[in-house]
PDB file of C-alpha atoms in Angstrom:
ATOM      1  CA  UNK E  32      97.477  48.539  50.927  1.00 64.00           C
ATOM      2  CA  UNK E  33      98.588  51.692  49.137  1.00 69.00           C
ATOM      3  CA  UNK E  34      95.815  53.707  50.825  1.00 65.00           C
ATOM      4  CA  UNK E  35      96.911  52.697  54.332  1.00 67.00           C
ATOM      5  CA  UNK E  36     100.552  53.359  53.461  1.00 64.00           C
ATOM      6  CA  UNK E  37      99.613  56.809  52.116  1.00 70.00           C
ATOM      7  CA  UNK E  38      97.613  57.629  55.269  1.00 68.00           C
ATOM      8  CA  UNK E  39     100.482  56.481  57.475  1.00 71.00           C
ATOM      9  CA  UNK E  40     102.918  58.609  55.474  1.00 70.00           C
ATOM     10  CA  UNK E  41     100.644  61.655  55.794  1.00 72.00           C
ATOM     11  CA  UNK E  42     100.403  61.153  59.559  1.00 72.00           C
ATOM     12  CA  UNK E  43     104.194  60.818  59.810  1.00 72.00           C
ATOM     13  CA  UNK E  44     104.721  64.017  57.767  1.00 69.00           C
ATOM     14  CA  UNK E  45     102.160  65.883  59.926  1.00 70.00           C
ATOM     15  CA  UNK E  46     103.889  64.665  63.104  1.00 70.00           C
ATOM     16  CA  UNK E  47     107.317  65.716  61.821  1.00 72.00           C
ATOM     17  CA  UNK E  48     105.951  69.112  60.755  1.00 69.00           C
ATOM     18  CA  UNK E  49     104.493  69.629  64.236  1.00 71.00           C
ATOM     19  CA  UNK E  50     107.842  68.704  65.852  1.00 67.00           C
ATOM     20  CA  UNK E  51     109.667  71.119  63.539  1.00 72.00           C
ATOM     21  CA  UNK E  52     107.209  73.919  64.373  1.00 72.00           C
ATOM     22  CA  UNK E  53     107.715  73.308  68.104  1.00 66.00           C
ATOM     23  CA  UNK E  54     111.521  73.246  67.724  1.00 62.00           C
ATOM     24  CA  UNK E  55     111.420  76.442  65.673  1.00 64.00           C
ATOM     25  CA  UNK E  56     109.266  78.170  68.311  1.00 61.00           C
ATOM     26  CA  UNK E  57     111.676  77.084  71.074  1.00 59.00           C
ATOM     27  CA  UNK E  58     114.660  78.398  69.080  1.00 58.00           C
ATOM     28  CA  UNK E  59     112.924  81.749  68.505  1.00 56.00           C
ATOM     29  CA  UNK E  60     112.114  82.038  72.222  1.00 56.00           C
ATOM     30  CA  UNK E  61     115.675  81.107  73.183  1.00 57.00           C
ATOM     31  CA  UNK E  62     117.082  83.664  70.727  1.00 57.00           C
ATOM     32  CA  UNK E  63     114.822  86.361  72.188  1.00 54.00           C
ATOM     33  CA  UNK E  64     115.974  85.467  75.710  1.00 56.00           C
ATOM     34  CA  UNK E  65     119.634  85.688  74.600  1.00 58.00           C
ATOM     35  CA  UNK E  66     119.012  89.100  73.019  1.00 56.00           C
ATOM     36  CA  UNK E  67     117.298  90.316  76.197  1.00 54.00           C
ATOM     37  CA  UNK E  68     120.179  89.025  78.334  1.00 57.00           C
ATOM     38  CA  UNK E  69     122.765  90.748  76.103  1.00 59.00           C
ATOM     39  CA  UNK E  70     120.829  94.030  76.320  1.00 55.00           C
ATOM     40  CA  UNK E  71     120.397  93.656  80.084  1.00 55.00           C
ATOM     41  CA  UNK E  72     124.119  92.927  80.552  1.00 60.00           C
ATOM     42  CA  UNK E  73     125.191  96.000  78.566  1.00 61.00           C
ATOM     43  CA  UNK E  74     122.653  98.188  80.363  1.00 56.00           C
ATOM     44  CA  UNK E  75     123.627  97.111  83.892  1.00 61.00           C
ATOM     45  CA  UNK E  76     127.390  97.296  83.286  1.00 68.00           C
ATOM     46  CA  UNK E  77     127.209 100.749  81.675  1.00 71.00           C
ATOM     47  CA  UNK E  78     126.569 102.815  84.837  1.00 68.00           C
ATOM     48  CA  UNK E  79     129.472 101.627  87.075  1.00 75.00           C
ATOM     49  CA  UNK E  80     131.891 101.610  84.104  1.00 78.00           C
ATOM     50  CA  UNK E  81     130.885 105.177  83.169  1.00 79.00           C
ATOM     51  CA  UNK E  82     131.396 106.300  86.774  1.00 79.00           C
ATOM     52  CA  UNK E  83     134.859 104.706  86.892  1.00 82.00           C
ATOM     53  CA  UNK E  84     135.831 106.421  83.632  1.00 84.00           C
ATOM     54  CA  UNK E  85     134.548 109.771  84.862  1.00 84.00           C
ATOM     55  CA  UNK E  86     136.384 109.492  88.176  1.00 83.00           C
ATOM     56  CA  UNK E  87     139.600 108.438  86.397  1.00 84.00           C
ATOM     57  CA  UNK E  88     139.360 111.524  84.170  1.00 85.00           C
ATOM     58  CA  UNK E  89     138.949 113.778  87.241  1.00 84.00           C
ATOM     59  CA  UNK E  90     141.914 112.081  88.907  1.00 81.00           C
ATOM     60  CA  UNK E  91     144.111 112.981  85.923  1.00 82.00           C
ATOM     61  CA  UNK E  92     143.413 116.701  86.322  1.00 84.00           C
ATOM     62  CA  UNK E  93     146.623 118.501  87.440  1.00 83.00           C
ATOM     63  CA  UNK E  94     146.884 120.352  90.775  1.00 82.00           C
ATOM     64  CA  UNK E  95     144.171 118.239  92.442  1.00 83.00           C
ATOM     65  CA  UNK E  96     144.532 118.194  96.231  1.00 84.00           C
ATOM     66  CA  UNK E  97     145.421 115.110  98.281  1.00 84.00           C
ATOM     67  CA  UNK E  98     142.026 115.204 100.008  1.00 86.00           C
ATOM     68  CA  UNK E  99     140.236 115.283  96.645  1.00 84.00           C
ATOM     69  CA  UNK E 100     142.407 112.422  95.369  1.00 84.00           C
ATOM     70  CA  UNK E 101     141.508 110.284  98.402  1.00 86.00           C
ATOM     71  CA  UNK E 102     137.802 111.063  97.973  1.00 86.00           C
ATOM     72  CA  UNK E 103     137.898 110.113  94.270  1.00 85.00           C
ATOM     73  CA  UNK E 104     139.812 106.895  95.000  1.00 85.00           C
ATOM     74  CA  UNK E 105     137.201 105.904  97.608  1.00 85.00           C
ATOM     75  CA  UNK E 106     134.453 106.557  95.041  1.00 83.00           C
ATOM     76  CA  UNK E 107     136.347 104.478  92.458  1.00 83.00           C
ATOM     77  CA  UNK E 108     136.573 101.613  94.954  1.00 85.00           C
ATOM     78  CA  UNK E 109     132.803 101.860  95.575  1.00 81.00           C
ATOM     79  CA  UNK E 110     132.133 101.813  91.813  1.00 80.00           C
ATOM     80  CA  UNK E 111     134.432  98.809  91.312  1.00 82.00           C
ATOM     81  CA  UNK E 112     132.595  96.935  94.105  1.00 78.00           C
ATOM     82  CA  UNK E 113     129.272  97.741  92.400  1.00 75.00           C
ATOM     83  CA  UNK E 114     130.704  96.550  89.054  1.00 77.00           C
ATOM     84  CA  UNK E 115     131.890  93.307  90.665  1.00 77.00           C
ATOM     85  CA  UNK E 116     128.407  92.777  92.197  1.00 69.00           C
ATOM     86  CA  UNK E 117     126.724  93.221  88.807  1.00 68.00           C
ATOM     87  CA  UNK E 118     129.146  90.764  87.155  1.00 73.00           C
ATOM     88  CA  UNK E 119     128.563  88.203  89.942  1.00 72.00           C
ATOM     89  CA  UNK E 120     124.775  88.585  89.626  1.00 64.00           C
ATOM     90  CA  UNK E 121     124.915  88.096  85.852  1.00 66.00           C
ATOM     91  CA  UNK E 122     127.174  85.067  86.387  1.00 67.00           C
ATOM     92  CA  UNK E 123     124.594  83.538  88.754  1.00 64.00           C
ATOM     93  CA  UNK E 124     121.865  84.013  86.147  1.00 63.00           C
ATOM     94  CA  UNK E 125     124.015  82.398  83.424  1.00 65.00           C
ATOM     95  CA  UNK E 126     124.829  79.470  85.740  1.00 64.00           C
ATOM     96  CA  UNK E 127     121.105  78.934  86.326  1.00 61.00           C
ATOM     97  CA  UNK E 128     120.326  78.995  82.600  1.00 60.00           C
ATOM     98  CA  UNK E 129     122.954  76.398  81.741  1.00 63.00           C
ATOM     99  CA  UNK E 130     122.837  74.319  84.940  1.00 58.00           C
ATOM    100  CA  UNK E 131     119.624  72.286  84.556  1.00 57.00           C
ATOM    101  CA  UNK E 132     121.013  69.435  82.468  1.00 55.00           C
ATOM    102  CA  UNK E 133     121.312  67.106  85.463  1.00 61.00           C
ATOM    103  CA  UNK E 134     118.701  64.438  86.108  1.00 70.00           C
ATOM    104  CA  UNK E 135     115.582  65.619  87.887  1.00 81.00           C
ATOM    105  CA  UNK E 136     114.657  63.903  91.128  1.00 87.00           C
ATOM    106  CA  UNK E 137     111.599  63.587  93.337  1.00 92.00           C
ATOM    107  CA  UNK E 138     111.271  66.756  95.409  1.00 92.00           C
ATOM    108  CA  UNK E 139     109.036  66.795  98.490  1.00 95.00           C
ATOM    109  CA  UNK E 140     107.299  70.188  98.647  1.00 96.00           C
ATOM    110  CA  UNK E 141     106.524  69.929 102.412  1.00 95.00           C
ATOM    111  CA  UNK E 142     110.202  69.197 103.170  1.00 94.00           C
ATOM    112  CA  UNK E 143     111.393  72.107 101.021  1.00 93.00           C
ATOM    113  CA  UNK E 144     108.912  74.374 102.795  1.00 93.00           C
ATOM    114  CA  UNK E 145     110.110  73.159 106.208  1.00 92.00           C
ATOM    115  CA  UNK E 146     113.747  73.929 105.336  1.00 90.00           C
ATOM    116  CA  UNK E 147     112.913  77.384 103.974  1.00 90.00           C
ATOM    117  CA  UNK E 148     110.706  78.241 106.971  1.00 91.00           C
ATOM    118  CA  UNK E 149     113.556  77.168 109.270  1.00 89.00           C
ATOM    119  CA  UNK E 150     116.000  79.444 107.410  1.00 87.00           C
ATOM    120  CA  UNK E 151     113.540  82.335 107.751  1.00 89.00           C
ATOM    121  CA  UNK E 152     112.422  81.431 111.277  1.00 90.00           C
ATOM    122  CA  UNK E 153     113.771  84.655 112.821  1.00 88.00           C
ATOM    123  CA  UNK E 154     111.990  86.829 110.210  1.00 89.00           C
ATOM    124  CA  UNK E 155     108.745  84.890 110.674  1.00 91.00           C
ATOM    125  CA  UNK E 156     108.840  85.340 114.458  1.00 90.00           C
ATOM    126  CA  UNK E 157     109.816  89.023 114.306  1.00 91.00           C
ATOM    127  CA  UNK E 158     106.978  89.873 111.900  1.00 91.00           C
ATOM    128  CA  UNK E 159     104.481  87.588 113.738  1.00 93.00           C
ATOM    129  CA  UNK E 160     103.657  86.074 110.356  1.00 92.00           C
ATOM    130  CA  UNK E 161     101.186  83.226 109.923  1.00 94.00           C
ATOM    131  CA  UNK E 162     102.345  80.802 107.232  1.00 94.00           C
ATOM    132  CA  UNK E 163      99.627  78.456 105.970  1.00 95.00           C
ATOM    133  CA  UNK E 164     100.692  75.503 103.820  1.00 95.00           C
ATOM    134  CA  UNK E 165      98.480  73.087 101.857  1.00 96.00           C
ATOM    135  CA  UNK E 166     100.198  70.519  99.625  1.00 96.00           C
ATOM    136  CA  UNK E 167      97.367  67.971  99.813  1.00 94.00           C
ATOM    137  CA  UNK E 168      96.702  68.005  96.064  1.00 94.00           C
ATOM    138  CA  UNK E 169     100.375  67.724  95.039  1.00 95.00           C
ATOM    139  CA  UNK E 170     103.122  67.037  97.568  1.00 94.00           C
ATOM    140  CA  UNK E 171     105.955  65.875  95.269  1.00 95.00           C
ATOM    141  CA  UNK E 172     107.305  67.023  91.901  1.00 93.00           C
ATOM    142  CA  UNK E 173     110.125  65.956  89.582  1.00 90.00           C
ATOM    143  CA  UNK E 174     112.623  68.813  89.645  1.00 87.00           C
ATOM    144  CA  UNK E 175     115.946  70.102  90.957  1.00 82.00           C
ATOM    145  CA  UNK E 176     115.687  70.501  94.763  1.00 84.00           C
ATOM    146  CA  UNK E 177     118.203  73.361  95.011  1.00 81.00           C
ATOM    147  CA  UNK E 178     116.210  75.436  92.494  1.00 83.00           C
ATOM    148  CA  UNK E 179     112.853  74.715  94.125  1.00 88.00           C
ATOM    149  CA  UNK E 180     114.309  75.660  97.514  1.00 86.00           C
ATOM    150  CA  UNK E 181     115.729  78.902  96.115  1.00 85.00           C
ATOM    151  CA  UNK E 182     112.368  79.785  94.501  1.00 88.00           C
ATOM    152  CA  UNK E 183     110.479  79.105  97.738  1.00 91.00           C
ATOM    153  CA  UNK E 184     113.051  81.052  99.773  1.00 87.00           C
ATOM    154  CA  UNK E 185     112.870  84.137  97.547  1.00 87.00           C
ATOM    155  CA  UNK E 186     109.068  84.184  97.406  1.00 91.00           C
ATOM    156  CA  UNK E 187     108.573  83.608 101.135  1.00 92.00           C
ATOM    157  CA  UNK E 188     111.235  86.171 102.109  1.00 89.00           C
ATOM    158  CA  UNK E 189     109.615  88.675  99.706  1.00 86.00           C
ATOM    159  CA  UNK E 190     106.263  88.202 101.433  1.00 90.00           C
ATOM    160  CA  UNK E 191     107.907  88.855 104.809  1.00 91.00           C
ATOM    161  CA  UNK E 192     109.945  91.816 103.564  1.00 87.00           C
ATOM    162  CA  UNK E 193     107.006  93.531 101.834  1.00 83.00           C
ATOM    163  CA  UNK E 194     104.498  92.997 104.633  1.00 86.00           C
ATOM    164  CA  UNK E 195     101.640  95.398 105.275  1.00 83.00           C
ATOM    165  CA  UNK E 196     102.172  98.223 107.755  1.00 84.00           C
ATOM    166  CA  UNK E 197      98.685  97.887 109.297  1.00 87.00           C
ATOM    167  CA  UNK E 198      98.039  94.139 109.537  1.00 89.00           C
ATOM    168  CA  UNK E 199     100.024  91.030 110.490  1.00 93.00           C
ATOM    169  CA  UNK E 200     101.363  88.979 107.563  1.00 90.00           C
ATOM    170  CA  UNK E 201      99.337  85.976 106.415  1.00 94.00           C
ATOM    171  CA  UNK E 202     101.124  83.905 103.776  1.00 94.00           C
ATOM    172  CA  UNK E 203      99.475  80.956 102.020  1.00 96.00           C
ATOM    173  CA  UNK E 204     101.387  78.391  99.949  1.00 96.00           C
ATOM    174  CA  UNK E 205      99.323  75.831  98.037  1.00 96.00           C
ATOM    175  CA  UNK E 206      99.694  73.298  95.247  1.00 95.00           C
ATOM    176  CA  UNK E 207      97.198  72.057  92.654  1.00 95.00           C
ATOM    177  CA  UNK E 208      96.999  69.980  89.496  1.00 93.00           C
ATOM    178  CA  UNK E 209      95.637  71.815  86.443  1.00 92.00           C
ATOM    179  CA  UNK E 210      95.656  70.637  82.825  1.00 90.00           C
ATOM    180  CA  UNK E 211      98.375  68.092  83.542  1.00 88.00           C
ATOM    181  CA  UNK E 212     100.661  70.656  85.215  1.00 91.00           C
ATOM    182  CA  UNK E 213     101.534  71.339  88.838  1.00 94.00           C
ATOM    183  CA  UNK E 214     100.629  74.859  89.938  1.00 95.00           C
ATOM    184  CA  UNK E 215     102.235  76.241  93.108  1.00 96.00           C
ATOM    185  CA  UNK E 216     100.727  79.462  94.448  1.00 95.00           C
ATOM    186  CA  UNK E 217     102.158  81.946  96.945  1.00 94.00           C
ATOM    187  CA  UNK E 218      99.588  84.408  98.294  1.00 94.00           C
ATOM    188  CA  UNK E 219     100.041  87.157 100.889  1.00 93.00           C
ATOM    189  CA  UNK E 220      98.335  90.259 102.303  1.00 92.00           C
ATOM    190  CA  UNK E 221     101.343  92.564 101.921  1.00 89.00           C
ATOM    191  CA  UNK E 222     101.825  96.016 100.383  1.00 81.00           C
ATOM    192  CA  UNK E 223     101.159  94.730  96.862  1.00 75.00           C
ATOM    193  CA  UNK E 224     102.372  96.027  93.491  1.00 78.00           C
ATOM    194  CA  UNK E 225     100.682  98.345  90.992  1.00 70.00           C
ATOM    195  CA  UNK E 226     100.515  95.818  88.135  1.00 70.00           C
ATOM    196  CA  UNK E 227      99.311  98.283  85.476  1.00 74.00           C
ATOM    197  CA  UNK E 228     102.155 100.680  86.230  1.00 63.00           C
ATOM    198  CA  UNK E 229     104.969  98.123  86.479  1.00 58.00           C
ATOM    199  CA  UNK E 230     103.697  95.260  84.276  1.00 64.00           C
ATOM    200  CA  UNK E 231     106.683  95.282  81.870  1.00 64.00           C
ATOM    201  CA  UNK E 232     109.249  95.551  84.679  1.00 62.00           C
ATOM    202  CA  UNK E 233     107.902  92.962  87.132  1.00 66.00           C
ATOM    203  CA  UNK E 234     110.588  90.295  86.688  1.00 62.00           C
ATOM    204  CA  UNK E 235     113.373  92.549  85.398  1.00 56.00           C
ATOM    205  CA  UNK E 236     116.863  92.577  86.878  1.00 47.00           C
ATOM    206  CA  UNK E 237     117.419  95.334  89.488  1.00 48.00           C
ATOM    207  CA  UNK E 238     113.806  96.464  89.253  1.00 49.00           C
ATOM    208  CA  UNK E 239     112.451  97.800  92.557  1.00 48.00           C
ATOM    209  CA  UNK E 240     108.890  98.911  93.274  1.00 45.00           C
ATOM    210  CA  UNK E 241     109.104 100.093  96.907  1.00 46.00           C
ATOM    211  CA  UNK E 242     111.854 102.624  97.616  1.00 51.00           C
ATOM    212  CA  UNK E 243     111.272 102.585 101.392  1.00 51.00           C
ATOM    213  CA  UNK E 244     112.248  98.893 101.652  1.00 46.00           C
ATOM    214  CA  UNK E 245     115.880  97.825 101.279  1.00 53.00           C
ATOM    215  CA  UNK E 246     116.815  95.484  98.429  1.00 45.00           C
ATOM    216  CA  UNK E 247     118.692  95.144  95.122  1.00 46.00           C
ATOM    217  CA  UNK E 248     115.776  94.048  92.945  1.00 54.00           C
ATOM    218  CA  UNK E 249     117.353  90.675  92.148  1.00 62.00           C
ATOM    219  CA  UNK E 250     115.012  88.160  93.836  1.00 69.00           C
ATOM    220  CA  UNK E 251     112.066  88.097  91.411  1.00 80.00           C
ATOM    221  CA  UNK E 252     114.381  87.966  88.403  1.00 80.00           C
ATOM    222  CA  UNK E 253     116.240  84.994  89.887  1.00 81.00           C
ATOM    223  CA  UNK E 254     112.925  83.263  90.594  1.00 84.00           C
ATOM    224  CA  UNK E 255     111.742  83.761  87.002  1.00 86.00           C
ATOM    225  CA  UNK E 256     115.087  82.554  85.610  1.00 81.00           C
ATOM    226  CA  UNK E 257     115.002  79.413  87.785  1.00 83.00           C
ATOM    227  CA  UNK E 258     111.348  78.629  87.028  1.00 87.00           C
ATOM    228  CA  UNK E 259     111.949  78.933  83.275  1.00 84.00           C
ATOM    229  CA  UNK E 260     115.168  76.893  83.499  1.00 81.00           C
ATOM    230  CA  UNK E 261     113.046  74.116  85.039  1.00 84.00           C
ATOM    231  CA  UNK E 262     110.639  74.288  82.075  1.00 84.00           C
ATOM    232  CA  UNK E 263     107.909  76.193  83.929  1.00 89.00           C
ATOM    233  CA  UNK E 264     106.483  79.692  83.883  1.00 89.00           C
ATOM    234  CA  UNK E 265     105.544  82.252  86.516  1.00 88.00           C
ATOM    235  CA  UNK E 266     102.856  84.923  86.633  1.00 87.00           C
ATOM    236  CA  UNK E 267     102.065  87.575  89.217  1.00 87.00           C
ATOM    237  CA  UNK E 268      98.711  89.104  90.105  1.00 86.00           C
ATOM    238  CA  UNK E 269      98.518  91.887  92.663  1.00 80.00           C
ATOM    239  CA  UNK E 270      96.874  95.088  93.765  1.00 82.00           C
ATOM    240  CA  UNK E 271      98.174  97.826  96.035  1.00 81.00           C
ATOM    241  CA  UNK E 272      97.589  96.961  99.706  1.00 79.00           C
TER     242      UNK E 272
END
């Protein structure tokens, strides 16, 4: 009847409108991510390039001694190495963002954890860390194994690196099913992060929150990039100590 046809048409239009809204939202989010990446690229390349330009200008000054020339050239080499590192890091992030078009496969979380723990075995033994794992609720996901392994590696190595100075590390890795999604949680008793102070910088590239511990500030950004490339999201909750 005309009534049923009209109702069916209305439902079809509503469904199409919903799909268009979702597509539009995804495009807006993608555009924002591209803008952020462009800003981040310009920001992180600016410092080593500026140093190289400054050193080149000093090198062109007449009557500069041989010793000063050698010192400036060494500094230029250091700046070029730093520039190359930044470009390589940005290349890795771009590769992650465009490299998830392959077919997902079944990934065993216990096996990934075993491989990562084996890679970090020396660190675990040296820190006397206790690693507790519970994948009873969810032990397999559909994903890219190399990304999941990289995420696990970065998070576990972070927990070991930023361990407490007054208690042995206890690291818990668990999985759960919530609202149709798999939630994987890493929890530790390490030094912690002041969330209120660093909230906007938490997953930024080259952001570091503990000056006394060596690192480039790349790990958490890589983790966030990989999680989002897999269609997921990541949040962090912490308190100092």
